[in-house]
C-alpha atoms as one frame of an Amber mdcrd trajectory, in Angstrom:
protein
  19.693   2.415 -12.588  16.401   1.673 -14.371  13.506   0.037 -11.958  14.217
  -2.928 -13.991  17.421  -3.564 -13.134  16.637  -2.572  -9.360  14.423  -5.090
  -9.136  16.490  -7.897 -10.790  20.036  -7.223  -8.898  19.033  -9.187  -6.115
  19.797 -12.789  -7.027  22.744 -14.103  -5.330  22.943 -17.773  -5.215  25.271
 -19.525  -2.867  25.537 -23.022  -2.996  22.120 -23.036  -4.724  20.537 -26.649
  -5.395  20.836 -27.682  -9.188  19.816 -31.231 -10.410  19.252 -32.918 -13.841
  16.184 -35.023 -13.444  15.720 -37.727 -15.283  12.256 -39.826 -15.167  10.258
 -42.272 -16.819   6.693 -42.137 -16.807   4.497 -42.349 -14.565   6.269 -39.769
 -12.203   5.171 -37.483  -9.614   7.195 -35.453  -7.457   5.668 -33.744  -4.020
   8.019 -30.056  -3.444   7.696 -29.520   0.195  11.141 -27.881   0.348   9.930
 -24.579   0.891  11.958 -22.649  -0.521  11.851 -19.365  -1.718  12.431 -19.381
  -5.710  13.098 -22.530  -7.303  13.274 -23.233 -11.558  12.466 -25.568 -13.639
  13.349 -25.920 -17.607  11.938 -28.717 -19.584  14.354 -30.619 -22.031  12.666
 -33.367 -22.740   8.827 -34.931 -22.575   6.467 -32.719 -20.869   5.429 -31.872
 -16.826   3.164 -30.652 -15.259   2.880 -28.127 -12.414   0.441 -27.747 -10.112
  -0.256 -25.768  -6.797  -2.909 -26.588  -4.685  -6.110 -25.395  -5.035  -4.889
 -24.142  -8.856  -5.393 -25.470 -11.926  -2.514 -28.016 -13.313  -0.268 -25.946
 -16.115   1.697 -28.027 -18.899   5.118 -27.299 -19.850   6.695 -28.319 -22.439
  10.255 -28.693 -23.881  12.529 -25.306 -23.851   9.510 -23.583 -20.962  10.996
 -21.961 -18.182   8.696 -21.858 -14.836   9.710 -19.808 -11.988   7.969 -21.125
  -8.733   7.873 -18.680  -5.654   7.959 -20.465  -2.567   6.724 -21.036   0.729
   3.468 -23.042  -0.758   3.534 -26.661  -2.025   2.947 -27.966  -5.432   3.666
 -30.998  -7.594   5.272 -31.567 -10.789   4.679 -34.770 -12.494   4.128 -36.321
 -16.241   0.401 -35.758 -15.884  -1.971 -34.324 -12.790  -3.555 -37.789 -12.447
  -0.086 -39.845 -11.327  -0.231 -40.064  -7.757   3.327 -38.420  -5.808   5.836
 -41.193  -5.488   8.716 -38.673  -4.027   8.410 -36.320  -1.808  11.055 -33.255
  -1.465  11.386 -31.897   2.028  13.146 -28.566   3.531  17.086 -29.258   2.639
  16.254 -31.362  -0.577  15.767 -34.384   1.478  14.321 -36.867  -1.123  11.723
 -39.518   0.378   9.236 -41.737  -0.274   5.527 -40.601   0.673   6.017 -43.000
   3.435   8.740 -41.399   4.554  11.526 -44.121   3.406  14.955 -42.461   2.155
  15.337 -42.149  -1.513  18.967 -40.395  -2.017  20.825 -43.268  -3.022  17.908
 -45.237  -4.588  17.688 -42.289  -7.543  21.178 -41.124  -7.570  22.659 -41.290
 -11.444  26.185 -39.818 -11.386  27.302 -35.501 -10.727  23.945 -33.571 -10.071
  21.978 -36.445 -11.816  19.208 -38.093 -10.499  16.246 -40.083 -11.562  15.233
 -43.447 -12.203  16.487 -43.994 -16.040  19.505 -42.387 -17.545  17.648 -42.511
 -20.615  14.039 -41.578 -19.427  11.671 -40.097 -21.443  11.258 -37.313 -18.994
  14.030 -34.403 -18.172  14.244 -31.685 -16.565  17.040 -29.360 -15.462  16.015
 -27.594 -11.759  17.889 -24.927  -9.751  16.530 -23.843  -6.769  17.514 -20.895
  -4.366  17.472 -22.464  -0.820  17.830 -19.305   1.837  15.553 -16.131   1.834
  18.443 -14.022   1.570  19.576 -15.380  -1.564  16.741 -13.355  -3.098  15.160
  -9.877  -2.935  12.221  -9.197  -0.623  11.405  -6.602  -3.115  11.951  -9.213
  -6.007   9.696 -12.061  -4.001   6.770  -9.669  -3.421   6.558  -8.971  -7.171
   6.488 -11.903  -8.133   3.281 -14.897  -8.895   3.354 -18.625  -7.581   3.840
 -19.354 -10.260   5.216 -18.130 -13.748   5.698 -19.623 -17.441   7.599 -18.599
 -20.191   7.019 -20.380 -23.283   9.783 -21.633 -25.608   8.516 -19.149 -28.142
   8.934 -15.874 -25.938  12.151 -15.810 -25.613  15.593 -16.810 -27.140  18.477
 -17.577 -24.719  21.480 -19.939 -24.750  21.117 -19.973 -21.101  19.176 -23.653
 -20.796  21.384 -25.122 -22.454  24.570 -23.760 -20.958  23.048 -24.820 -17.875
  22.635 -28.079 -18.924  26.128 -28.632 -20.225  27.792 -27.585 -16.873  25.602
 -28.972 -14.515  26.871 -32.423 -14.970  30.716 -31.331 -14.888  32.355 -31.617
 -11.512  35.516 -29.002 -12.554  37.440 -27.208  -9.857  35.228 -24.042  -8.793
  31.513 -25.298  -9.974  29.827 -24.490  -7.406  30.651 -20.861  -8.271  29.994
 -21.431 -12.477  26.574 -23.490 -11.757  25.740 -19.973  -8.923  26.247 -17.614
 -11.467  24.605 -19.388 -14.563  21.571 -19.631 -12.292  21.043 -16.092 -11.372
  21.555 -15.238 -14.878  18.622 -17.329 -16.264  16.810 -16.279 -13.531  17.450
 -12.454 -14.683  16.866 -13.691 -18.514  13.618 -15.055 -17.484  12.331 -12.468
 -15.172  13.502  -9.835 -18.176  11.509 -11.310 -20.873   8.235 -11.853 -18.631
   8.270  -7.989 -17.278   8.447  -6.965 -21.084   5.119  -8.909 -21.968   1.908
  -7.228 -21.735  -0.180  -9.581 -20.702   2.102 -10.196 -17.734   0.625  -9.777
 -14.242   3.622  -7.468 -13.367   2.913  -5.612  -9.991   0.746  -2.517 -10.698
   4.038   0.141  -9.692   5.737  -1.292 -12.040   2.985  -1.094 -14.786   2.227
   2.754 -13.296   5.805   3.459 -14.408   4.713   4.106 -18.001   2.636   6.914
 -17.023   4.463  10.276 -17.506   3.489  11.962 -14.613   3.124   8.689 -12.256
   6.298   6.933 -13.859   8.243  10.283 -12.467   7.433  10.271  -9.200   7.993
   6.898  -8.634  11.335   7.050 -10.232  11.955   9.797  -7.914  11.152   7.743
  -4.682  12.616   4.709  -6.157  16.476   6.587  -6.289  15.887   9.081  -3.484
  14.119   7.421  -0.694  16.423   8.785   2.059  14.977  12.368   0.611  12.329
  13.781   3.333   9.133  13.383   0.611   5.701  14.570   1.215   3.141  14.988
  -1.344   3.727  18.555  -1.865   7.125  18.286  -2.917   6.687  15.111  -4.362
   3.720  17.071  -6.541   5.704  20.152  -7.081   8.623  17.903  -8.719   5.664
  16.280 -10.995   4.119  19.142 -12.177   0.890  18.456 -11.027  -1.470  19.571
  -7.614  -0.707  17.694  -4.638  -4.904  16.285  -4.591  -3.938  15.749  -8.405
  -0.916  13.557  -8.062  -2.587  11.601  -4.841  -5.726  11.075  -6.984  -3.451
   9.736 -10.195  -1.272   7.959  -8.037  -3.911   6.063  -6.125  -5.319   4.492
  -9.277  -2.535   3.748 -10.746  -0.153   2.464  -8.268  -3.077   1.053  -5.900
  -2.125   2.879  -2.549  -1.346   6.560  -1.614   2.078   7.947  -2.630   3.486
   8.078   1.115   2.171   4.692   1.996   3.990   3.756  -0.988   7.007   5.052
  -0.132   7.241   3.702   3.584   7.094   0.263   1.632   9.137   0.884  -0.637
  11.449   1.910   2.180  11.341  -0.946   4.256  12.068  -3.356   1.958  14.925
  -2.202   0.844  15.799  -1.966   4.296  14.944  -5.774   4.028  17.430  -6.034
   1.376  20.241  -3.635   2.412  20.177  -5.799   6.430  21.496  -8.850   4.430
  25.024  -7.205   3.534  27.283  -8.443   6.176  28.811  -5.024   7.275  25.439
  -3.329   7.663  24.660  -1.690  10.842  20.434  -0.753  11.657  21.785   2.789
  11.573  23.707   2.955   8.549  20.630   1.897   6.808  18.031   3.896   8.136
  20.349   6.773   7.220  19.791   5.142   3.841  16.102   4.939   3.614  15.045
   7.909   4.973  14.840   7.188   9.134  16.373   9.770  11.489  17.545   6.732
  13.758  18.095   2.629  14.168  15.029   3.052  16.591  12.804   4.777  14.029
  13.929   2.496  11.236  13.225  -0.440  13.810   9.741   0.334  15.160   8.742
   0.661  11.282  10.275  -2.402  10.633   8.851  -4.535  12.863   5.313  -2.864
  12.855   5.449  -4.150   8.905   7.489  -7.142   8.797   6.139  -8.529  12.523
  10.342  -9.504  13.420  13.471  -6.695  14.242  15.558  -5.872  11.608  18.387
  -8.037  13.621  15.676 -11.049  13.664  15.122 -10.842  10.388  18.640 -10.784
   9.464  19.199 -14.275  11.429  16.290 -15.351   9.336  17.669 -14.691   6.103
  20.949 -16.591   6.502  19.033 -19.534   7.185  21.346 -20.412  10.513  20.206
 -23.424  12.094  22.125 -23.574  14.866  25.233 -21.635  16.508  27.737 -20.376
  14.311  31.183 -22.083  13.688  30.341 -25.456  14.978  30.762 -28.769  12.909
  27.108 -31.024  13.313  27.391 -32.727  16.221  29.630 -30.403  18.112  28.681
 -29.636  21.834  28.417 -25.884  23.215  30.731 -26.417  26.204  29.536 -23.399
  28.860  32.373 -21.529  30.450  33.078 -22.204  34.344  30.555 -20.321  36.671
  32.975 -17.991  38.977  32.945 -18.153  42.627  30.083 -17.005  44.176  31.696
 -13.941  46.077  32.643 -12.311  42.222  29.363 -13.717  41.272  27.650 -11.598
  44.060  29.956  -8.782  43.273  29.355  -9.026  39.565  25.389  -8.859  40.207
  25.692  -6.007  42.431  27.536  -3.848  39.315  24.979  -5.426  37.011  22.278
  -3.839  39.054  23.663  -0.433  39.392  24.832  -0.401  35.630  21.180  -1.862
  34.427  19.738   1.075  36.392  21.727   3.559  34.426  21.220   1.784  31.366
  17.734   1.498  31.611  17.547   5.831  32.558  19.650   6.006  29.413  17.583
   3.516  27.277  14.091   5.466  28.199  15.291   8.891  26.989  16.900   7.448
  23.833  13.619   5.608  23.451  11.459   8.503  24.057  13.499  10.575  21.391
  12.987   8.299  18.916   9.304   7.440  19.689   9.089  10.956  18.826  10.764
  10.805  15.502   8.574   7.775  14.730   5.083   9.606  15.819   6.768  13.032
  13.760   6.907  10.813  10.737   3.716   9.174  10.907   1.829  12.825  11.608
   3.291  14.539   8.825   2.406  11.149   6.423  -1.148  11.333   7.721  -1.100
  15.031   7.858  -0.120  14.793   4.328  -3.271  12.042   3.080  -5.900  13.852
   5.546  -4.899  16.877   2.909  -5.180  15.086  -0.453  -8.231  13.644   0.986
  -9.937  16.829   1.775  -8.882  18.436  -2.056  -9.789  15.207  -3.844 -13.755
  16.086  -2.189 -13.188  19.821  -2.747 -12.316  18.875  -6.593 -15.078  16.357
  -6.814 -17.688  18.641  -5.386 -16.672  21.352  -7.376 -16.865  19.164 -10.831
 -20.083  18.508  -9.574 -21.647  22.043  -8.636 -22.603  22.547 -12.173 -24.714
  19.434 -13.079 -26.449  20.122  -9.585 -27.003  23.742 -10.300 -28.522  22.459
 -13.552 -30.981  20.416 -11.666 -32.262  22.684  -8.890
């Protein structure tokens, strides 16, 4: 698999949000929803879109923006109309007082506006759940990203368009997959343009020697790297490859690759059946420990936390809104007593058996780190040796 299509085989929309807007100027919409990746596709009249503290950027009919979430921006006919609506977290529509809107602008099956025939549309999908999309996807991403009606070719708007009015048996599913796939479209057709601000490892994989060793980390990161063999494998020094690699890619190669690790650790905790060991087997971590110290020194939450994160759950699992947590009886206090007792003696244990599991991987952690820094102090020390040694002749010239 190409880096290409790594990259763009994490959309999965469930249930995502997708509207038909339809407006008449003046209009101005506040997004507060906060979501993660939301786009808009312009079929009629123009908007504009504007974060703050950014300029305002027009779009016009048959532009595609892709908007990457948490921040706040507006979209509205022109950046001098004032917000009238304001979208919150859930697509809870309001006035900027604060007074409900969902009935008010509600125009028939995913419709909604304040004309049917307004001089202003716009077709929206927006992915509501950080899980839905790739960390690694996310991070390489701008606020905010146009592509002009020119750039591209795609029956995808207007497929889009034509089913996201029906209300067929199985929709839901039709309207999921249509939006991942423009998504994909879109993302395609902006990586292949030059004068896109595509993250810097994915511009360094054009260089021959750079391009291979990131290929090799990309399908291989379980593989025990260091800059040696990584060098060896590229056909170049190990001070040569950490010098090329730096300017290229921004960041040495290991410090790369414990990135590159962890998010798609980030990725791989979403699949339901995933265990914290299973995937650090997968990424290159002797242990769940390892894999979870790493984890949360980068990402600031455990891989478990960050897995309740991603699905978005609100509140317990399996309960309808409204529906009480009813706790189970407390026993009588001599079992109570009892069961204390056993929970003291076992914690003991556990706690003995918890420090030496702890300690072992501590160790793995601090062995990983050492040979990482081991490895940079190295390429550090020839990248001097090669500088001074380029620059022995001018100075012998001088003295």
């Amino acid at each position: 698999m190409d880096a290409l299509a790594g990259l763009l085989d994490g959309p999965r929309a469930r249930a995502a949000f997708l509207l038909r807007c339809v407006l008449d100027p003046p209009w101005s919409i506040r997004i507060r929803d906060e979501a993660p990746l939301s786009i808009v596709s312009v079929v009629r009249g123009d908007a504009w879109v504007t974060f703050d503290d950014a300029s305002p950027v027009c779009l016009r009919p048959g532009d595609v923006a892709v908007l990457r979430g948490p921040d706040h921006y507006t979209v509205a006919d022109s950046p001098g109309t004032a917000p009238q609506i304001v979208i919150h977290p859930g697509q809870r529509c309001t006035t900027p007082d604060g007074a409900s809107l969902h009935d008010e602008m509600d125009l028939g099956v995913r419709t909604w506006g304040t004309s049917v025939d307004g001089g202003s549309v716009l077709l929206t999908g927006t992915y509501q759940a950080s899980g839905e999309i790739s960390d690694r996807l996310l991070r390489a991403l701008p606020t905010l990203l146009v592509l002009r009606s020119d750039e591209w070719d795609s029956p995808l708007v207007g497929l889009l368009g034509a089913e996201i009015v029906r209300d067929d048996p199985g929709q839901t599913a039709v309207l999921d997959r249509l939006l991942d796939l423009l998504l994909i479209a879109v993302l395609r057709a902006w990586f292949s343009r030059p004068s896109s601000s595509a993250p810097a490892w994915y511009q360094a994989l054009a260089d021959p020697v750079v391009g291979r060793a990131l290929r090799m980390l990309h399908n291989n990161p379980e593989y025990p790297w260091t800059v040696a063999s990584l060098a060896a494998r590229s056909g170049l020094s190990r001070a040569a490859l950490a010098r090329r690699f730096g300017e290229l890619v921004g960041e040495p190669p290991m410090s790369y690759l414990t990135s590159w690790r962890l998010a798609l650790a980030a990725d791989l905790l979403l699949e339901p059946d995933a265990t914290v060991a299973a995937v650090a087997r997968q990424v290159g971590y002797g242990s769940a420990f390892a894999l979870s110290t790493a984890f949360k020194r980068v990402h600031g939450v455990s891989p478990q936390d960050h897995r309740k994160r991603s699905a978005g759950a609100a509140g317990s699992p399996g309960l309808s809104p409204g529906q009480e947590v009813v706790p189970d009886p407390a026993p009588p206090a001599e079992d109570q007593d009892a069961a204390e007792r056993g929970a003291h003696r076992g914690g003991q244990r556990g706690r003995h058996r918890l420090g030496a599991l702890a300690s072992t991987a501590a160790g793995e952690v601090d062995d990983q780190h050492r040979r990482e820094d081991d490895d940079e102090a190295r390429d550090e020390d020839e990248t001097r040796a090669h500088r001074l040694a380029t620059q022995a002749p001018v100075l012998s010239q001088m003295t």
